[in-house]
PDB file of C-alpha atoms in Angstrom:
ATOM      1  CA  MET A 279       3.312 -17.147 -22.024  1.00  0.00           C
ATOM      2  CA  ASP A 280       4.125 -14.733 -19.412  1.00  0.00           C
ATOM      3  CA  TYR A 281       6.548 -16.822 -17.765  1.00  0.00           C
ATOM      4  CA  SER A 282       8.367 -18.109 -20.780  1.00  0.00           C
ATOM      5  CA  LEU A 283       8.606 -14.441 -22.059  1.00  0.00           C
ATOM      6  CA  CYS A 284       9.962 -13.159 -18.653  1.00  0.00           C
ATOM      7  CA  LYS A 285      12.491 -15.973 -18.725  1.00  0.00           C
ATOM      8  CA  VAL A 286      13.835 -15.268 -22.074  1.00  0.00           C
ATOM      9  CA  LEU A 287      13.972 -11.457 -21.638  1.00  0.00           C
ATOM     10  CA  SER A 288      15.795 -11.948 -18.366  1.00  0.00           C
ATOM     11  CA  TYR A 289      18.513 -14.503 -19.569  1.00  0.00           C
ATOM     12  CA  ASN A 290      21.897 -13.051 -20.674  1.00  0.00           C
ATOM     13  CA  MET A 291      20.577  -9.655 -21.593  1.00  0.00           C
ATOM     14  CA  VAL A 292      23.097  -7.423 -20.220  1.00  0.00           C
ATOM     15  CA  ASP A 293      24.456  -5.836 -23.351  1.00  0.00           C
ATOM     16  CA  ILE A 294      21.003  -6.005 -25.205  1.00  0.00           C
ATOM     17  CA  PRO A 295      19.130  -2.804 -24.898  1.00  0.00           C
ATOM     18  CA  VAL A 296      16.154  -3.586 -27.336  1.00  0.00           C
ATOM     19  CA  ALA A 297      14.057  -6.596 -27.719  1.00  0.00           C
ATOM     20  CA  LEU A 298      11.409  -7.173 -30.324  1.00  0.00           C
ATOM     21  CA  VAL A 299       8.790  -9.609 -29.514  1.00  0.00           C
ATOM     22  CA  MET A 300       6.165 -10.775 -31.979  1.00  0.00           C
ATOM     23  CA  TYR A 301       3.093 -12.649 -31.367  1.00  0.00           C
ATOM     24  CA  ASP A 302      -0.036 -13.249 -33.399  1.00  0.00           C
ATOM     25  CA  ILE A 303      -2.287 -11.371 -30.912  1.00  0.00           C
ATOM     26  CA  MET A 304       0.055  -8.827 -29.571  1.00  0.00           C
ATOM     27  CA  CYS A 305      -2.555  -6.085 -29.899  1.00  0.00           C
ATOM     28  CA  GLN A 306      -4.416  -7.732 -27.152  1.00  0.00           C
ATOM     29  CA  TYR A 307      -1.703  -9.544 -25.249  1.00  0.00           C
ATOM     30  CA  GLY A 308       0.494  -6.588 -24.919  1.00  0.00           C
ATOM     31  CA  LYS A 309      -2.146  -4.305 -23.514  1.00  0.00           C
ATOM     32  CA  HIS A 310      -1.770  -5.646 -20.056  1.00  0.00           C
ATOM     33  CA  LEU A 311       1.730  -7.493 -20.077  1.00  0.00           C
ATOM     34  CA  GLN A 312       3.357  -5.014 -17.807  1.00  0.00           C
ATOM     35  CA  GLU A 313       0.376  -5.299 -15.341  1.00  0.00           C
ATOM     36  CA  HIS A 314       0.475  -9.106 -15.394  1.00  0.00           C
ATOM     37  CA  VAL A 315       4.180  -9.295 -14.791  1.00  0.00           C
ATOM     38  CA  ALA A 316       3.955  -6.705 -11.831  1.00  0.00           C
ATOM     39  CA  ARG A 317       1.086  -8.604 -10.104  1.00  0.00           C
ATOM     40  CA  SER A 318       3.102 -12.066 -10.549  1.00  0.00           C
ATOM     41  CA  PRO A 319       5.751 -12.953  -8.018  1.00  0.00           C
ATOM     42  CA  GLY A 320       8.722 -14.450  -9.681  1.00  0.00           C
ATOM     43  CA  LEU A 321       8.097 -12.589 -13.018  1.00  0.00           C
ATOM     44  CA  SER A 322      10.128  -9.587 -14.200  1.00  0.00           C
ATOM     45  CA  ILE A 323      11.225  -7.771 -17.309  1.00  0.00           C
ATOM     46  CA  PRO A 324      14.620  -5.800 -16.939  1.00  0.00           C
ATOM     47  CA  SER A 325      13.749  -2.130 -16.562  1.00  0.00           C
ATOM     48  CA  SER A 326      16.501  -1.159 -18.828  1.00  0.00           C
ATOM     49  CA  LEU A 327      15.145  -3.137 -21.794  1.00  0.00           C
ATOM     50  CA  ASP A 328      13.326  -1.223 -24.271  1.00  0.00           C
ATOM     51  CA  LEU A 329      10.459  -3.884 -25.243  1.00  0.00           C
ATOM     52  CA  ARG A 330       8.941  -3.361 -28.803  1.00  0.00           C
ATOM     53  CA  THR A 331       6.013  -5.488 -29.689  1.00  0.00           C
ATOM     54  CA  GLY A 332       4.812  -6.425 -33.010  1.00  0.00           C
ATOM     55  CA  ILE A 333       2.517  -8.859 -34.919  1.00  0.00           C
ATOM     56  CA  GLY A 334       3.846 -11.150 -37.845  1.00  0.00           C
ATOM     57  CA  LEU A 335       3.124  -9.920 -41.414  1.00  0.00           C
ATOM     58  CA  PHE A 336       1.013 -13.276 -42.076  1.00  0.00           C
ATOM     59  CA  HIS A 337      -1.352 -12.378 -39.206  1.00  0.00           C
ATOM     60  CA  ILE A 338      -1.455  -8.615 -39.228  1.00  0.00           C
ATOM     61  CA  HIS A 339      -3.690  -8.468 -42.313  1.00  0.00           C
ATOM     62  CA  GLY A 340      -6.239 -10.335 -40.375  1.00  0.00           C
ATOM     63  CA  HIS A 341      -6.609  -7.775 -37.764  1.00  0.00           C
ATOM     64  CA  GLN A 342      -8.137  -4.301 -37.643  1.00  0.00           C
ATOM     65  CA  ASP A 343      -6.850  -1.650 -39.831  1.00  0.00           C
ATOM     66  CA  SER A 344      -5.738   0.306 -36.849  1.00  0.00           C
ATOM     67  CA  CYS A 345      -3.320  -2.577 -35.907  1.00  0.00           C
ATOM     68  CA  LEU A 346      -1.233  -2.389 -39.088  1.00  0.00           C
ATOM     69  CA  PRO A 347       0.671   0.926 -38.365  1.00  0.00           C
ATOM     70  CA  ARG A 348       0.945   0.243 -34.668  1.00  0.00           C
ATOM     71  CA  PHE A 349       2.119  -3.416 -34.790  1.00  0.00           C
ATOM     72  CA  SER A 350       3.470  -4.325 -38.349  1.00  0.00           C
ATOM     73  CA  PRO A 351       7.193  -5.111 -38.294  1.00  0.00           C
ATOM     74  CA  SER A 352       7.476  -2.901 -41.529  1.00  0.00           C
ATOM     75  CA  TYR A 353       6.650   0.292 -39.280  1.00  0.00           C
ATOM     76  CA  ILE A 354       8.933  -0.908 -35.910  1.00  0.00           C
ATOM     77  CA  PRO A 355      12.071   0.991 -35.872  1.00  0.00           C
ATOM     78  CA  GLY A 356      14.917  -1.631 -36.027  1.00  0.00           C
ATOM     79  CA  ALA A 357      12.850  -4.400 -37.122  1.00  0.00           C
ATOM     80  CA  LYS A 358      14.323  -4.357 -40.791  1.00  0.00           C
ATOM     81  CA  GLN A 359      12.762  -6.726 -43.157  1.00  0.00           C
ATOM     82  CA  VAL A 360      11.355  -9.352 -40.827  1.00  0.00           C
ATOM     83  CA  ASP A 361       8.050 -11.458 -41.365  1.00  0.00           C
ATOM     84  CA  GLY A 362       7.912 -12.408 -37.764  1.00  0.00           C
ATOM     85  CA  GLU A 363       6.489 -15.773 -38.929  1.00  0.00           C
ATOM     86  CA  ILE A 364       9.425 -18.264 -38.211  1.00  0.00           C
ATOM     87  CA  ILE A 365       7.195 -21.158 -36.996  1.00  0.00           C
ATOM     88  CA  GLU A 366       4.756 -21.101 -39.969  1.00  0.00           C
ATOM     89  CA  THR A 367       7.837 -21.418 -42.337  1.00  0.00           C
ATOM     90  CA  LEU A 368       8.147 -25.026 -40.894  1.00  0.00           C
ATOM     91  CA  TRP A 369       4.616 -26.052 -41.895  1.00  0.00           C
ATOM     92  CA  ALA A 370       5.377 -26.935 -45.502  1.00  0.00           C
ATOM     93  CA  PRO A 371       8.348 -29.152 -44.819  1.00  0.00           C
ATOM     94  CA  LEU A 372       6.655 -30.992 -41.740  1.00  0.00           C
ATOM     95  CA  ASN A 373       3.446 -31.562 -44.079  1.00  0.00           C
ATOM     96  CA  ASP A 374       5.873 -33.771 -45.993  1.00  0.00           C
ATOM     97  CA  ILE A 375       6.470 -36.021 -42.943  1.00  0.00           C
ATOM     98  CA  SER A 376       2.976 -35.841 -41.521  1.00  0.00           C
ATOM     99  CA  ARG A 377       1.657 -39.115 -42.898  1.00  0.00           C
ATOM    100  CA  SER A 378       4.672 -41.203 -41.408  1.00  0.00           C
ATOM    101  CA  LEU A 379       4.038 -39.464 -37.989  1.00  0.00           C
ATOM    102  CA  ARG A 380       0.560 -40.520 -37.629  1.00  0.00           C
ATOM    103  CA  ARG A 381       1.173 -44.085 -36.586  1.00  0.00           C
ATOM    104  CA  MET A 382       4.073 -43.349 -34.291  1.00  0.00           C
ATOM    105  CA  MET A 383       4.124 -43.407 -30.481  1.00  0.00           C
ATOM    106  CA  LEU A 384       4.253 -39.824 -28.961  1.00  0.00           C
ATOM    107  CA  PHE A 385       7.925 -40.170 -27.848  1.00  0.00           C
ATOM    108  CA  HIS A 386       9.000 -41.291 -31.214  1.00  0.00           C
ATOM    109  CA  ARG A 387       6.920 -38.396 -32.949  1.00  0.00           C
ATOM    110  CA  GLN A 388       8.638 -35.815 -30.758  1.00  0.00           C
ATOM    111  CA  GLU A 389      11.870 -37.127 -31.545  1.00  0.00           C
ATOM    112  CA  VAL A 390      11.246 -36.991 -35.391  1.00  0.00           C
ATOM    113  CA  LEU A 391       9.854 -33.582 -35.263  1.00  0.00           C
ATOM    114  CA  ASP A 392      12.645 -32.256 -33.095  1.00  0.00           C
ATOM    115  CA  ALA A 393      15.170 -33.773 -35.594  1.00  0.00           C
ATOM    116  CA  HIS A 394      13.428 -32.061 -38.725  1.00  0.00           C
ATOM    117  CA  MET A 395      13.179 -28.771 -36.941  1.00  0.00           C
ATOM    118  CA  ASN A 396      17.077 -29.080 -35.600  1.00  0.00           C
ATOM    119  CA  HIS A 397      17.860 -29.825 -39.355  1.00  0.00           C
ATOM    120  CA  SER A 398      15.837 -26.679 -40.544  1.00  0.00           C
ATOM    121  CA  ASN A 399      17.794 -24.506 -38.117  1.00  0.00           C
ATOM    122  CA  TRP A 400      21.094 -26.057 -39.029  1.00  0.00           C
ATOM    123  CA  LYS A 401      20.346 -25.044 -42.660  1.00  0.00           C
ATOM    124  CA  LYS A 402      19.586 -21.537 -41.811  1.00  0.00           C
ATOM    125  CA  MET A 403      22.576 -21.296 -39.589  1.00  0.00           C
ATOM    126  CA  VAL A 404      24.796 -22.381 -42.601  1.00  0.00           C
ATOM    127  CA  ARG A 405      23.362 -19.908 -44.932  1.00  0.00           C
ATOM    128  CA  ILE A 406      23.458 -16.948 -42.727  1.00  0.00           C
ATOM    129  CA  GLY A 407      25.836 -14.162 -44.333  1.00  0.00           C
ATOM    130  CA  MET A 408      26.659 -16.151 -47.411  1.00  0.00           C
ATOM    131  CA  SER A 409      26.825 -14.884 -50.756  1.00  0.00           C
ATOM    132  CA  HIS A 410      24.590 -16.237 -53.521  1.00  0.00           C
ATOM    133  CA  GLU A 411      27.569 -18.267 -54.978  1.00  0.00           C
ATOM    134  CA  ASN A 412      28.361 -19.774 -51.650  1.00  0.00           C
ATOM    135  CA  THR A 413      24.834 -20.425 -50.646  1.00  0.00           C
ATOM    136  CA  LEU A 414      24.548 -22.841 -53.915  1.00  0.00           C
ATOM    137  CA  TYR A 415      27.801 -24.533 -52.523  1.00  0.00           C
ATOM    138  CA  ALA A 416      26.089 -24.906 -49.077  1.00  0.00           C
ATOM    139  CA  HIS A 417      23.019 -26.310 -50.569  1.00  0.00           C
ATOM    140  CA  MET A 418      25.024 -28.929 -52.288  1.00  0.00           C
ATOM    141  CA  LEU A 419      26.683 -29.875 -49.093  1.00  0.00           C
ATOM    142  CA  ILE A 420      23.384 -30.065 -47.321  1.00  0.00           C
ATOM    143  CA  CYS A 421      22.020 -32.313 -49.903  1.00  0.00           C
ATOM    144  CA  ASN A 422      25.090 -34.466 -50.036  1.00  0.00           C
ATOM    145  CA  LYS A 423      25.701 -33.690 -53.687  1.00  0.00           C
ATOM    146  CA  TYR A 424      29.080 -32.219 -53.163  1.00  0.00           C
ATOM    147  CA  ASP A 425      31.897 -33.532 -55.293  1.00  0.00           C
ATOM    148  CA  SER A 426      35.190 -32.337 -54.095  1.00  0.00           C
ATOM    149  CA  THR A 427      36.552 -31.702 -57.647  1.00  0.00           C
ATOM    150  CA  HIS A 428      34.075 -28.753 -58.171  1.00  0.00           C
ATOM    151  CA  THR A 429      34.404 -25.430 -56.837  1.00  0.00           C
ATOM    152  CA  PRO A 430      31.299 -23.135 -55.853  1.00  0.00           C
ATOM    153  CA  LYS A 431      31.747 -21.245 -59.314  1.00  0.00           C
ATOM    154  CA  GLU A 432      31.561 -24.309 -61.261  1.00  0.00           C
ATOM    155  CA  MET A 433      28.683 -25.664 -59.412  1.00  0.00           C
ATOM    156  CA  GLU A 434      26.833 -22.451 -60.172  1.00  0.00           C
ATOM    157  CA  SER A 435      27.129 -22.918 -64.036  1.00  0.00           C
ATOM    158  CA  SER A 436      25.904 -26.465 -63.934  1.00  0.00           C
TER     159      SER A 436
END
């Protein structure tokens, strides 16, 4: 975890002054993170980076009461309305394909999981910043239900 975190925080962060790192057990992991990085050769976190740490909303309620005000994204300046549980949002759709994955060889299973996760990411990218009207239109495109004779407004009323 230390290695991957340090690599991410060191890559192309020149104009990014603040990073928010969410981890299910950040109250324990974050205690000695700076010490671990300082002791490990080859690991570093840019000194100019303001590193803010938190625990996702799904997991924070299973922690001690003292963790909530210290690590909840609701109380972290600049975190806005983030739940910090991006991986967990994939569980329900991946459960739908789990039966077909059981009998696959490892490589094929990895390819199918990657394809489904990439599709999920693509859908999120398409919907970023869209109005409600255009979100419906994008959904129709994603589901291949688009008919070029209909405009987004007409689809909303149907």
